[in-house]
Short mmCIF file of N, CA and C in Angstrom, two decimals:
data_model
loop_
_atom_site.label_atom_id
_atom_site.label_comp_id
_atom_site.label_asym_id
_atom_site.label_seq_id
_atom_site.Cartn_x
_atom_site.Cartn_y
_atom_site.Cartn_z
N MET A 1 65.81 156.64 46.64
CA MET A 1 66.82 155.92 47.44
C MET A 1 65.63 154.85 47.19
N ASN A 2 66.32 153.39 46.73
CA ASN A 2 65.35 152.27 47.03
C ASN A 2 66.08 151.55 48.54
N VAL A 3 65.17 150.99 49.25
CA VAL A 3 65.26 150.54 50.22
C VAL A 3 64.86 149.38 50.59
N SER A 4 65.87 147.91 50.50
CA SER A 4 65.47 146.67 50.61
C SER A 4 64.38 146.45 52.18
N ALA A 5 63.73 145.22 51.89
CA ALA A 5 62.68 144.94 52.96
C ALA A 5 63.93 144.52 54.16
N GLU A 6 64.93 144.01 54.17
CA GLU A 6 66.17 143.81 55.20
C GLU A 6 66.47 144.83 55.62
N ASP A 7 66.43 146.37 54.89
CA ASP A 7 66.81 147.46 55.66
C ASP A 7 65.60 148.55 55.94
N GLN A 8 65.00 148.37 55.80
CA GLN A 8 62.94 148.35 56.50
C GLN A 8 63.02 148.25 57.58
N ASP A 9 62.68 148.95 58.93
CA ASP A 9 62.60 148.84 60.20
C ASP A 9 61.18 149.24 60.70
N PHE A 10 60.91 148.84 62.04
CA PHE A 10 59.84 149.57 63.15
C PHE A 10 60.81 150.33 63.49
N SER A 11 59.69 151.47 63.74
CA SER A 11 59.84 152.69 64.64
C SER A 11 60.19 152.06 66.08
N ILE A 12 61.09 152.73 67.01
CA ILE A 12 61.19 152.27 68.18
C ILE A 12 59.97 152.51 68.91
N THR A 13 59.54 153.18 68.81
CA THR A 13 57.60 152.97 69.43
C THR A 13 56.67 151.57 69.02
N GLN A 14 56.82 151.54 67.99
CA GLN A 14 56.11 150.40 67.33
C GLN A 14 57.06 149.03 68.12
N LYS A 15 58.15 149.01 68.41
CA LYS A 15 58.87 147.88 68.94
C LYS A 15 58.49 147.62 70.52
N VAL A 16 58.51 148.66 71.12
CA VAL A 16 58.37 149.34 72.76
C VAL A 16 56.89 148.62 72.78
N LEU A 17 56.12 149.33 72.30
CA LEU A 17 54.67 148.68 72.25
C LEU A 17 54.54 147.41 72.04
N HIS A 18 55.37 146.72 70.88
CA HIS A 18 54.88 145.17 70.70
C HIS A 18 55.45 144.37 72.00
N TRP A 19 56.46 144.98 72.74
CA TRP A 19 56.91 144.31 73.57
C TRP A 19 56.08 144.03 74.66
N LEU A 20 55.83 145.54 75.30
CA LEU A 20 54.73 145.90 76.41
C LEU A 20 53.70 144.96 76.32
N ILE A 21 52.57 145.19 75.01
CA ILE A 21 51.61 144.65 75.12
C ILE A 21 51.51 143.19 75.33
N GLY A 22 52.72 142.37 74.43
CA GLY A 22 53.02 141.18 74.80
C GLY A 22 52.94 140.82 75.92
N LEU A 23 53.80 141.27 76.82
CA LEU A 23 54.44 141.17 77.97
C LEU A 23 52.93 141.18 79.02
N ALA A 24 52.38 142.43 78.87
CA ALA A 24 51.28 142.61 79.54
C ALA A 24 50.26 141.82 79.65
N ILE A 25 49.74 141.37 77.90
CA ILE A 25 48.73 140.04 77.90
C ILE A 25 49.25 138.83 78.72
N MET A 26 50.56 138.43 78.53
CA MET A 26 51.04 137.47 79.15
C MET A 26 51.22 137.25 80.71
N PHE A 27 51.15 138.27 81.33
CA PHE A 27 51.19 138.53 83.00
C PHE A 27 49.64 138.55 83.01
N ASP A 28 48.78 139.07 82.56
CA ASP A 28 47.42 139.42 82.57
C ASP A 28 47.05 137.96 82.49
N LEU A 29 47.32 136.94 81.79
CA LEU A 29 46.87 135.50 81.53
C LEU A 29 47.16 135.04 82.74
N PHE A 30 48.20 135.04 83.51
CA PHE A 30 48.49 134.51 84.68
C PHE A 30 47.93 135.08 85.71
N ILE A 31 47.51 136.30 85.71
CA ILE A 31 46.33 136.66 86.97
C ILE A 31 45.16 136.03 86.59
N ALA A 32 44.84 136.07 85.48
CA ALA A 32 43.29 135.23 85.07
C ALA A 32 43.22 134.19 85.95
N GLN A 33 44.77 132.88 85.44
CA GLN A 33 44.53 131.59 86.14
C GLN A 33 44.00 131.70 87.38
N LYS A 34 44.53 132.40 88.30
CA LYS A 34 44.12 132.70 89.73
C LYS A 34 42.74 132.22 89.76
N PHE A 35 41.62 133.10 88.77
CA PHE A 35 39.96 132.59 89.11
C PHE A 35 39.75 131.28 89.16
N GLY A 36 40.47 130.91 88.42
CA GLY A 36 39.81 129.39 88.46
C GLY A 36 40.07 128.58 89.87
N GLY A 37 40.67 129.17 90.89
CA GLY A 37 40.94 128.19 91.79
C GLY A 37 40.10 128.55 93.12
N VAL A 38 40.32 128.07 94.39
CA VAL A 38 39.68 128.32 95.26
C VAL A 38 40.20 129.53 96.33
N MET A 39 39.42 130.91 96.10
CA MET A 39 39.77 131.87 96.64
C MET A 39 38.74 132.36 97.27
N THR A 40 38.74 133.35 98.40
CA THR A 40 37.64 134.05 99.03
C THR A 40 37.51 135.25 98.34
N ASP A 41 36.04 135.79 98.81
CA ASP A 41 35.32 136.81 97.33
C ASP A 41 36.30 137.92 97.80
N ILE A 42 36.83 138.37 99.01
CA ILE A 42 37.68 139.20 98.57
C ILE A 42 38.68 139.33 97.80
N ASP A 43 39.82 137.98 97.99
CA ASP A 43 40.64 137.60 97.12
C ASP A 43 40.37 137.75 95.90
N ARG A 44 39.06 137.21 95.32
CA ARG A 44 38.55 137.16 94.03
C ARG A 44 38.61 138.69 93.17
N PHE A 45 37.94 139.68 94.38
CA PHE A 45 37.53 140.91 93.71
C PHE A 45 38.84 141.72 93.51
N ASP A 46 39.79 141.52 94.64
CA ASP A 46 41.11 141.78 94.71
C ASP A 46 41.79 141.64 93.24
N SER A 47 41.28 140.14 92.80
CA SER A 47 42.33 139.87 91.53
C SER A 47 41.82 140.46 90.65
N ARG A 48 40.35 140.70 90.34
CA ARG A 48 39.77 140.85 89.12
C ARG A 48 40.07 142.44 89.15
N ASN A 49 40.03 142.92 90.18
CA ASN A 49 40.33 144.48 89.89
C ASN A 49 41.83 144.72 89.45
N ASP A 50 42.97 143.64 90.07
CA ASP A 50 44.16 143.95 89.26
C ASP A 50 44.21 143.00 87.75
N HIS A 51 43.09 142.45 87.67
CA HIS A 51 43.33 141.55 85.86
C HIS A 51 42.58 142.86 85.31
N ALA A 52 41.43 143.42 85.63
CA ALA A 52 41.18 144.91 84.67
C ALA A 52 42.33 145.85 84.90
N SER A 53 43.12 146.34 85.73
CA SER A 53 43.89 147.26 85.69
C SER A 53 44.98 147.18 84.43
N LEU A 54 45.53 145.74 84.37
CA LEU A 54 46.31 145.30 83.21
C LEU A 54 45.49 145.21 82.21
N GLY A 55 44.33 144.83 82.11
CA GLY A 55 43.48 144.86 80.76
C GLY A 55 43.50 146.20 80.23
N THR A 56 42.84 147.16 81.31
CA THR A 56 43.07 148.61 80.94
C THR A 56 44.27 149.23 79.97
N LEU A 57 45.12 148.82 81.00
CA LEU A 57 46.71 149.10 80.23
C LEU A 57 46.61 148.54 78.87
N VAL A 58 46.30 147.43 78.69
CA VAL A 58 46.64 146.49 77.47
C VAL A 58 45.66 147.15 76.35
N ALA A 59 44.67 147.76 76.70
CA ALA A 59 43.57 148.14 75.70
C ALA A 59 44.46 150.00 75.43
N PHE A 60 44.57 150.50 76.61
CA PHE A 60 45.21 152.16 75.96
C PHE A 60 46.69 151.92 75.23
N LEU A 61 47.38 150.77 75.43
CA LEU A 61 48.58 150.57 74.32
C LEU A 61 48.19 150.20 72.97
N PHE A 62 46.95 149.30 72.94
CA PHE A 62 46.27 148.74 71.78
C PHE A 62 45.81 150.02 70.91
N VAL A 63 45.43 150.40 71.61
CA VAL A 63 44.83 151.49 70.74
C VAL A 63 45.96 152.54 70.05
N VAL A 64 47.16 152.89 70.96
CA VAL A 64 48.00 153.60 70.55
C VAL A 64 48.50 153.02 69.61
N ARG A 65 49.17 151.64 69.66
CA ARG A 65 49.51 150.82 68.54
C ARG A 65 48.65 150.76 67.24
N VAL A 66 47.64 150.51 67.22
CA VAL A 66 46.49 150.44 66.17
C VAL A 66 46.63 151.51 65.28
N PHE A 67 46.98 152.93 66.21
CA PHE A 67 46.99 154.26 65.88
C PHE A 67 48.24 154.49 65.07
N ILE A 68 49.23 153.80 65.17
CA ILE A 68 50.69 154.05 65.05
C ILE A 68 50.69 153.22 63.84
N ARG A 69 50.48 152.18 63.80
CA ARG A 69 50.16 151.17 62.64
C ARG A 69 49.83 151.62 61.30
N ILE A 70 48.49 152.28 61.68
CA ILE A 70 47.96 152.98 60.68
C ILE A 70 48.36 154.17 59.92
N LYS A 71 49.16 154.94 61.29
CA LYS A 71 49.84 155.96 60.47
C LYS A 71 51.12 155.81 60.06
N ARG A 72 51.86 154.90 60.13
CA ARG A 72 53.59 154.52 59.87
C ARG A 72 53.26 153.33 59.06
N GLY A 73 52.45 152.12 58.68
CA GLY A 73 52.65 151.14 58.49
C GLY A 73 53.67 149.97 58.83
N THR A 74 53.68 149.05 58.32
CA THR A 74 54.69 148.29 58.74
C THR A 74 55.77 148.07 57.56
N PRO A 75 57.43 147.49 58.14
CA PRO A 75 58.21 147.31 57.07
C PRO A 75 57.87 146.39 56.25
N ALA A 76 57.77 146.21 54.82
CA ALA A 76 57.68 145.14 54.28
C ALA A 76 58.58 144.03 54.20
N LEU A 77 57.88 143.02 53.75
CA LEU A 77 58.18 141.22 53.91
C LEU A 77 58.95 141.32 52.90
N PRO A 78 60.32 140.44 52.98
CA PRO A 78 61.05 140.19 51.95
C PRO A 78 60.37 139.47 50.63
N ASN A 79 61.03 139.98 49.52
CA ASN A 79 60.24 139.48 48.20
C ASN A 79 60.54 137.45 48.10
N GLY A 80 61.43 136.93 48.87
CA GLY A 80 62.10 135.64 48.59
C GLY A 80 60.90 134.81 49.85
N LEU A 81 60.26 135.27 50.43
CA LEU A 81 59.58 134.37 51.20
C LEU A 81 58.24 133.71 50.46
N PRO A 82 58.02 132.58 50.57
CA PRO A 82 56.82 131.94 50.02
C PRO A 82 55.46 132.72 50.19
N ARG A 83 55.01 132.70 49.11
CA ARG A 83 53.59 133.18 49.19
C ARG A 83 52.56 133.17 50.23
N TRP A 84 52.68 131.79 50.77
CA TRP A 84 51.65 131.23 51.61
C TRP A 84 52.27 131.71 53.14
N GLN A 85 54.02 132.02 53.12
CA GLN A 85 54.26 132.67 54.65
C GLN A 85 53.62 134.18 54.67
N THR A 86 53.80 134.72 53.53
CA THR A 86 53.37 136.14 53.32
C THR A 86 51.86 136.16 53.71
N GLN A 87 51.20 135.60 53.43
CA GLN A 87 49.34 135.64 53.46
C GLN A 87 49.25 135.23 55.03
N LEU A 88 50.24 133.80 55.33
CA LEU A 88 49.70 133.58 56.72
C LEU A 88 50.44 135.07 57.67
N ALA A 89 51.34 135.36 57.68
CA ALA A 89 51.85 136.17 58.51
C ALA A 89 50.87 137.54 58.79
N HIS A 90 50.06 137.91 57.40
CA HIS A 90 48.96 139.09 57.29
C HIS A 90 48.11 138.39 58.03
N ALA A 91 47.64 137.32 58.03
CA ALA A 91 46.48 136.74 58.72
C ALA A 91 46.60 136.69 59.80
N MET A 92 47.56 136.06 60.40
CA MET A 92 47.86 136.23 61.97
C MET A 92 47.90 137.49 62.75
N HIS A 93 48.58 138.29 62.23
CA HIS A 93 48.87 139.54 62.68
C HIS A 93 47.56 140.11 62.83
N TRP A 94 46.47 140.13 61.78
CA TRP A 94 45.38 140.78 61.78
C TRP A 94 44.34 139.93 62.69
N ALA A 95 44.64 138.70 62.57
CA ALA A 95 43.44 137.79 63.70
C ALA A 95 44.26 138.13 64.89
N LEU A 96 45.23 138.45 65.43
CA LEU A 96 45.60 138.75 66.57
C LEU A 96 45.24 140.01 67.05
N TYR A 97 45.02 141.00 66.12
CA TYR A 97 44.42 142.36 66.19
C TYR A 97 42.93 142.33 66.62
N VAL A 98 42.67 141.60 65.88
CA VAL A 98 41.07 141.20 66.04
C VAL A 98 40.72 140.49 67.18
N LEU A 99 41.35 139.94 67.67
CA LEU A 99 41.33 139.15 68.77
C LEU A 99 41.45 139.91 70.17
N ILE A 100 42.78 140.61 69.99
CA ILE A 100 42.85 141.60 71.08
C ILE A 100 41.73 142.56 71.42
N GLY A 101 41.46 143.16 70.21
CA GLY A 101 39.76 144.05 70.48
C GLY A 101 38.73 143.25 70.90
N LEU A 102 38.48 142.23 70.34
CA LEU A 102 37.76 141.35 71.24
C LEU A 102 37.87 141.32 72.31
N LEU A 103 38.93 140.84 73.17
CA LEU A 103 39.41 140.55 74.55
C LEU A 103 39.38 141.68 75.32
N ILE A 104 39.70 142.84 74.91
CA ILE A 104 39.33 144.33 75.55
C ILE A 104 37.74 144.55 75.80
N VAL A 105 36.80 144.14 74.51
CA VAL A 105 35.70 144.41 74.89
C VAL A 105 34.96 143.79 75.38
N SER A 106 34.93 142.72 75.32
CA SER A 106 34.63 141.14 76.09
C SER A 106 34.82 141.71 77.67
N GLY A 107 36.08 142.07 77.98
CA GLY A 107 36.44 141.95 79.31
C GLY A 107 35.90 143.24 80.17
N ILE A 108 35.83 144.26 79.10
CA ILE A 108 35.06 145.80 79.65
C ILE A 108 33.71 145.22 79.92
N GLY A 109 32.95 144.42 78.94
CA GLY A 109 31.45 144.35 78.89
C GLY A 109 31.58 143.74 80.45
N SER A 110 32.17 142.17 80.41
CA SER A 110 32.30 141.52 81.55
C SER A 110 32.19 142.18 82.89
N ALA A 111 33.04 143.07 82.86
CA ALA A 111 33.48 143.93 84.22
C ALA A 111 32.18 144.56 84.36
N ILE A 112 31.66 145.64 83.40
CA ILE A 112 30.44 146.43 83.66
C ILE A 112 29.23 145.36 84.19
N ASN A 113 29.14 144.17 83.66
CA ASN A 113 28.06 143.49 84.06
C ASN A 113 28.22 142.41 85.00
N ALA A 114 29.60 142.68 85.82
CA ALA A 114 29.71 141.34 86.81
C ALA A 114 29.07 142.17 88.13
N ASN A 115 29.09 140.89 89.22
CA ASN A 115 28.21 141.01 90.41
C ASN A 115 29.21 141.96 91.39
N SER A 116 30.30 142.64 91.26
CA SER A 116 30.72 143.43 92.18
C SER A 116 31.47 144.75 90.94
N ILE A 117 31.50 145.57 91.96
CA ILE A 117 32.11 146.81 90.86
C ILE A 117 33.96 146.56 90.88
N VAL A 118 34.20 146.24 89.75
CA VAL A 118 35.38 146.39 89.23
C VAL A 118 35.97 147.77 88.77
N SER A 119 37.40 147.84 89.73
CA SER A 119 37.90 149.37 89.86
C SER A 119 39.30 149.56 89.11
N PRO A 120 39.80 149.15 87.94
CA PRO A 120 41.04 149.48 87.44
C PRO A 120 41.62 150.42 87.98
N PHE A 121 42.85 150.07 88.72
CA PHE A 121 43.57 150.91 89.16
C PHE A 121 43.24 151.61 90.44
N GLY A 122 41.91 151.24 90.78
CA GLY A 122 41.32 151.89 91.78
C GLY A 122 40.59 153.50 91.56
N ALA A 123 40.98 153.50 89.92
CA ALA A 123 40.69 155.28 89.74
C ALA A 123 39.11 155.48 88.92
N PHE A 124 38.56 154.50 88.63
CA PHE A 124 37.49 154.41 88.08
C PHE A 124 36.64 153.14 88.34
N ASP A 125 35.20 153.10 88.09
CA ASP A 125 34.18 151.90 88.05
C ASP A 125 33.96 151.19 86.82
N TYR A 126 33.60 149.83 86.73
CA TYR A 126 33.20 149.55 85.52
C TYR A 126 32.02 148.87 85.92
N GLY A 127 30.82 149.44 85.51
CA GLY A 127 29.80 148.62 86.12
C GLY A 127 29.57 149.40 87.81
N ASP A 128 28.31 149.10 88.11
CA ASP A 128 27.55 149.48 89.22
C ASP A 128 27.66 148.27 90.44
N GLY A 129 27.82 147.17 89.99
CA GLY A 129 27.99 145.95 90.82
C GLY A 129 26.66 145.03 91.08
N VAL A 130 25.94 145.25 89.87
CA VAL A 130 24.83 144.64 89.75
C VAL A 130 24.87 143.81 88.05
N LYS A 131 25.14 142.28 88.64
CA LYS A 131 24.96 141.27 87.96
C LYS A 131 23.89 140.78 87.29
N TRP A 132 24.16 141.49 85.59
CA TRP A 132 23.11 141.20 84.44
C TRP A 132 23.76 139.81 83.69
N VAL A 133 23.02 138.90 84.50
CA VAL A 133 23.13 137.59 84.13
C VAL A 133 23.75 137.22 82.00
N PHE A 134 22.47 137.75 81.83
CA PHE A 134 22.60 136.91 80.22
C PHE A 134 23.96 137.83 79.67
N ALA A 135 24.30 139.13 79.91
CA ALA A 135 24.89 140.05 79.27
C ALA A 135 26.51 139.78 80.19
N PHE A 136 26.19 139.35 81.27
CA PHE A 136 27.92 138.68 81.60
C PHE A 136 28.24 137.47 81.12
N ASP A 137 27.35 136.85 81.31
CA ASP A 137 27.92 135.33 80.40
C ASP A 137 27.99 135.34 79.12
N LEU A 138 27.08 136.01 78.28
CA LEU A 138 27.80 136.26 76.96
C LEU A 138 29.06 137.11 76.54
N PHE A 139 29.51 137.85 77.45
CA PHE A 139 31.03 138.71 77.33
C PHE A 139 31.77 137.73 77.90
N ARG A 140 31.27 137.00 79.10
CA ARG A 140 32.60 135.98 79.55
C ARG A 140 32.98 135.16 78.58
N ALA A 141 31.97 134.74 77.95
CA ALA A 141 32.25 133.24 76.59
C ALA A 141 33.00 133.95 75.85
N VAL A 142 32.66 135.39 75.03
CA VAL A 142 33.58 135.84 74.38
C VAL A 142 35.04 136.31 75.14
N HIS A 143 35.24 136.50 75.84
CA HIS A 143 36.63 136.58 76.78
C HIS A 143 37.49 135.60 76.85
N GLU A 144 36.39 134.24 77.35
CA GLU A 144 37.21 133.17 77.24
C GLU A 144 37.71 132.60 75.71
N PHE A 145 36.94 132.51 75.11
CA PHE A 145 37.18 132.17 73.51
C PHE A 145 38.39 132.93 72.97
N SER A 146 38.29 134.42 73.52
CA SER A 146 39.53 134.93 73.27
C SER A 146 40.78 134.97 73.44
N THR A 147 40.40 134.33 75.02
CA THR A 147 41.99 134.27 75.47
C THR A 147 42.85 132.73 75.20
N LYS A 148 41.74 131.68 75.04
CA LYS A 148 42.04 130.67 74.16
C LYS A 148 42.78 131.07 72.86
N ALA A 149 41.81 131.68 72.22
CA ALA A 149 42.43 131.63 70.85
C ALA A 149 43.55 132.82 70.88
N ILE A 150 43.86 133.43 71.35
CA ILE A 150 45.12 134.25 71.64
C ILE A 150 46.15 133.53 72.28
N MET A 151 46.13 132.85 73.42
CA MET A 151 46.98 131.81 73.62
C MET A 151 47.57 130.69 72.27
N VAL A 152 46.81 130.31 71.48
CA VAL A 152 47.39 129.78 70.36
C VAL A 152 47.97 130.68 69.45
N LEU A 153 47.54 131.87 69.13
CA LEU A 153 47.80 132.19 68.08
C LEU A 153 49.29 132.97 68.62
N ILE A 154 49.42 132.96 69.88
CA ILE A 154 50.65 133.69 70.61
C ILE A 154 51.76 132.28 70.54
N VAL A 155 51.84 131.32 70.46
CA VAL A 155 52.58 130.02 70.53
C VAL A 155 52.66 129.72 69.06
N ILE A 156 52.02 130.26 67.87
CA ILE A 156 52.26 130.22 66.44
C ILE A 156 53.40 131.19 66.25
N HIS A 157 52.97 132.58 66.91
CA HIS A 157 53.69 133.76 66.27
C HIS A 157 55.25 133.55 66.87
N VAL A 158 55.38 132.94 68.32
CA VAL A 158 56.56 132.91 68.54
C VAL A 158 57.13 131.69 68.00
N LEU A 159 56.49 130.54 67.69
CA LEU A 159 57.15 129.65 66.87
C LEU A 159 57.77 129.80 65.31
N ALA A 160 56.81 131.09 64.82
CA ALA A 160 57.52 131.42 63.38
C ALA A 160 58.36 132.40 63.61
N ALA A 161 58.31 132.94 64.84
CA ALA A 161 59.72 133.84 65.06
C ALA A 161 60.86 133.10 65.04
N LEU A 162 60.81 131.90 65.88
CA LEU A 162 61.95 131.19 65.92
C LEU A 162 62.44 130.41 64.61
N TYR A 163 61.46 129.98 63.90
CA TYR A 163 61.64 129.50 62.30
C TYR A 163 62.57 130.31 61.66
N HIS A 164 61.92 131.81 61.97
CA HIS A 164 62.83 132.88 61.12
C HIS A 164 64.25 133.29 61.61
N VAL A 165 64.47 133.03 63.11
CA VAL A 165 65.44 132.82 63.78
C VAL A 165 66.58 132.27 63.15
N PHE A 166 65.81 130.57 62.51
CA PHE A 166 66.97 129.64 62.19
C PHE A 166 66.94 129.55 60.45
N SER A 167 66.06 130.53 60.00
CA SER A 167 65.91 130.36 58.22
C SER A 167 67.32 131.62 57.55
N LYS A 168 66.90 132.02 56.28
CA LYS A 168 67.55 132.76 55.62
C LYS A 168 66.97 134.12 55.89
N HIS A 169 65.69 134.09 56.30
CA HIS A 169 64.87 135.45 56.75
C HIS A 169 65.19 136.01 58.29
N ARG A 170 66.27 135.93 58.78
CA ARG A 170 66.81 135.79 60.02
C ARG A 170 66.38 136.97 60.60
N PHE A 171 66.81 138.26 59.82
CA PHE A 171 66.47 139.31 60.01
C PHE A 171 65.23 139.95 60.53
N LEU A 172 64.10 138.92 59.73
CA LEU A 172 62.50 139.50 59.85
C LEU A 172 62.48 139.60 61.80
N THR A 173 62.98 138.59 62.30
CA THR A 173 63.14 138.63 64.07
C THR A 173 63.71 139.43 64.56
N VAL A 174 64.96 139.27 63.74
CA VAL A 174 66.05 140.47 64.69
C VAL A 174 65.45 141.86 64.65
N ARG A 175 64.66 142.59 63.40
CA ARG A 175 64.77 143.73 63.82
C ARG A 175 63.46 144.19 64.26
N MET A 176 62.75 142.79 65.07
CA MET A 176 61.80 143.29 66.24
C MET A 176 62.80 143.48 67.84
N LEU A 177 63.73 142.04 67.63
CA LEU A 177 64.49 142.48 68.78
C LEU A 177 65.72 143.55 69.26
N ARG A 178 66.02 144.17 67.86
CA ARG A 178 66.72 145.58 68.03
C ARG A 178 65.94 146.55 68.30
N PHE A 179 66.76 147.27 69.62
CA PHE A 179 65.84 148.47 70.21
C PHE A 179 66.60 150.01 69.54
N TRP A 180 66.80 149.64 68.42
CA TRP A 180 67.27 150.75 67.64
C TRP A 180 66.95 150.74 65.83
N ARG A 181 66.92 151.68 65.57
CA ARG A 181 66.54 151.46 63.96
C ARG A 181 67.71 151.27 63.38
N SER A 182 67.41 151.29 62.18
CA SER A 182 68.65 150.78 61.31
C SER A 182 68.90 151.80 60.36
N GLU A 183 70.22 151.84 59.99
CA GLU A 183 70.73 153.21 59.41
C GLU A 183 70.28 153.51 58.04
N LYS A 184 69.81 152.37 57.48
CA LYS A 184 69.70 152.46 56.33
C LYS A 184 67.89 152.37 56.32
N SER A 185 67.38 152.90 57.40
CA SER A 185 65.54 152.19 57.35
C SER A 185 65.41 154.00 56.54
N SER A 186 63.79 153.66 56.30
CA SER A 186 63.55 154.87 55.45
C SER A 186 62.36 155.36 56.34
N ARG A 187 62.06 154.39 57.54
CA ARG A 187 60.93 154.48 57.89
C ARG A 187 60.93 155.31 59.27
#
């Protein structure tokens, strides 16, 4: 049976992971914004633990998502899309994956080299509370760059989704919003 791109669909797990990771990253970005403000050391340490907890959750979900993407792949893009849109879509998604990976690694590196013990969920510790200035500064710079770059790509991703909602390829966005599988889907 030949299945068109319009009939192919992501698995429910892929959709749930997409939205959970997206929401967790957005929420974690808001938590991280508190670091720039004036706060007591205790509040800073609590916020750092909250940020690390959500970041650790994102790391777990991200590993699961990459595993599922490798195992299942993704639905094909329609033949009618201009080549530049297809290439940009692939580039954007891989850039997001790379940046999320960098964000996770640099976040863990920052936590390990921070001047206090960072304890996600209060379950385990990243580091021993001894700040390694060079390593911390390096990981922190990568973490901040990745954060800003992800914010830009999220905006572009949302704008592209909205563009497709109002274009003839509306189903590209709708299939990620629909939390059931297409009956015609072969995946």
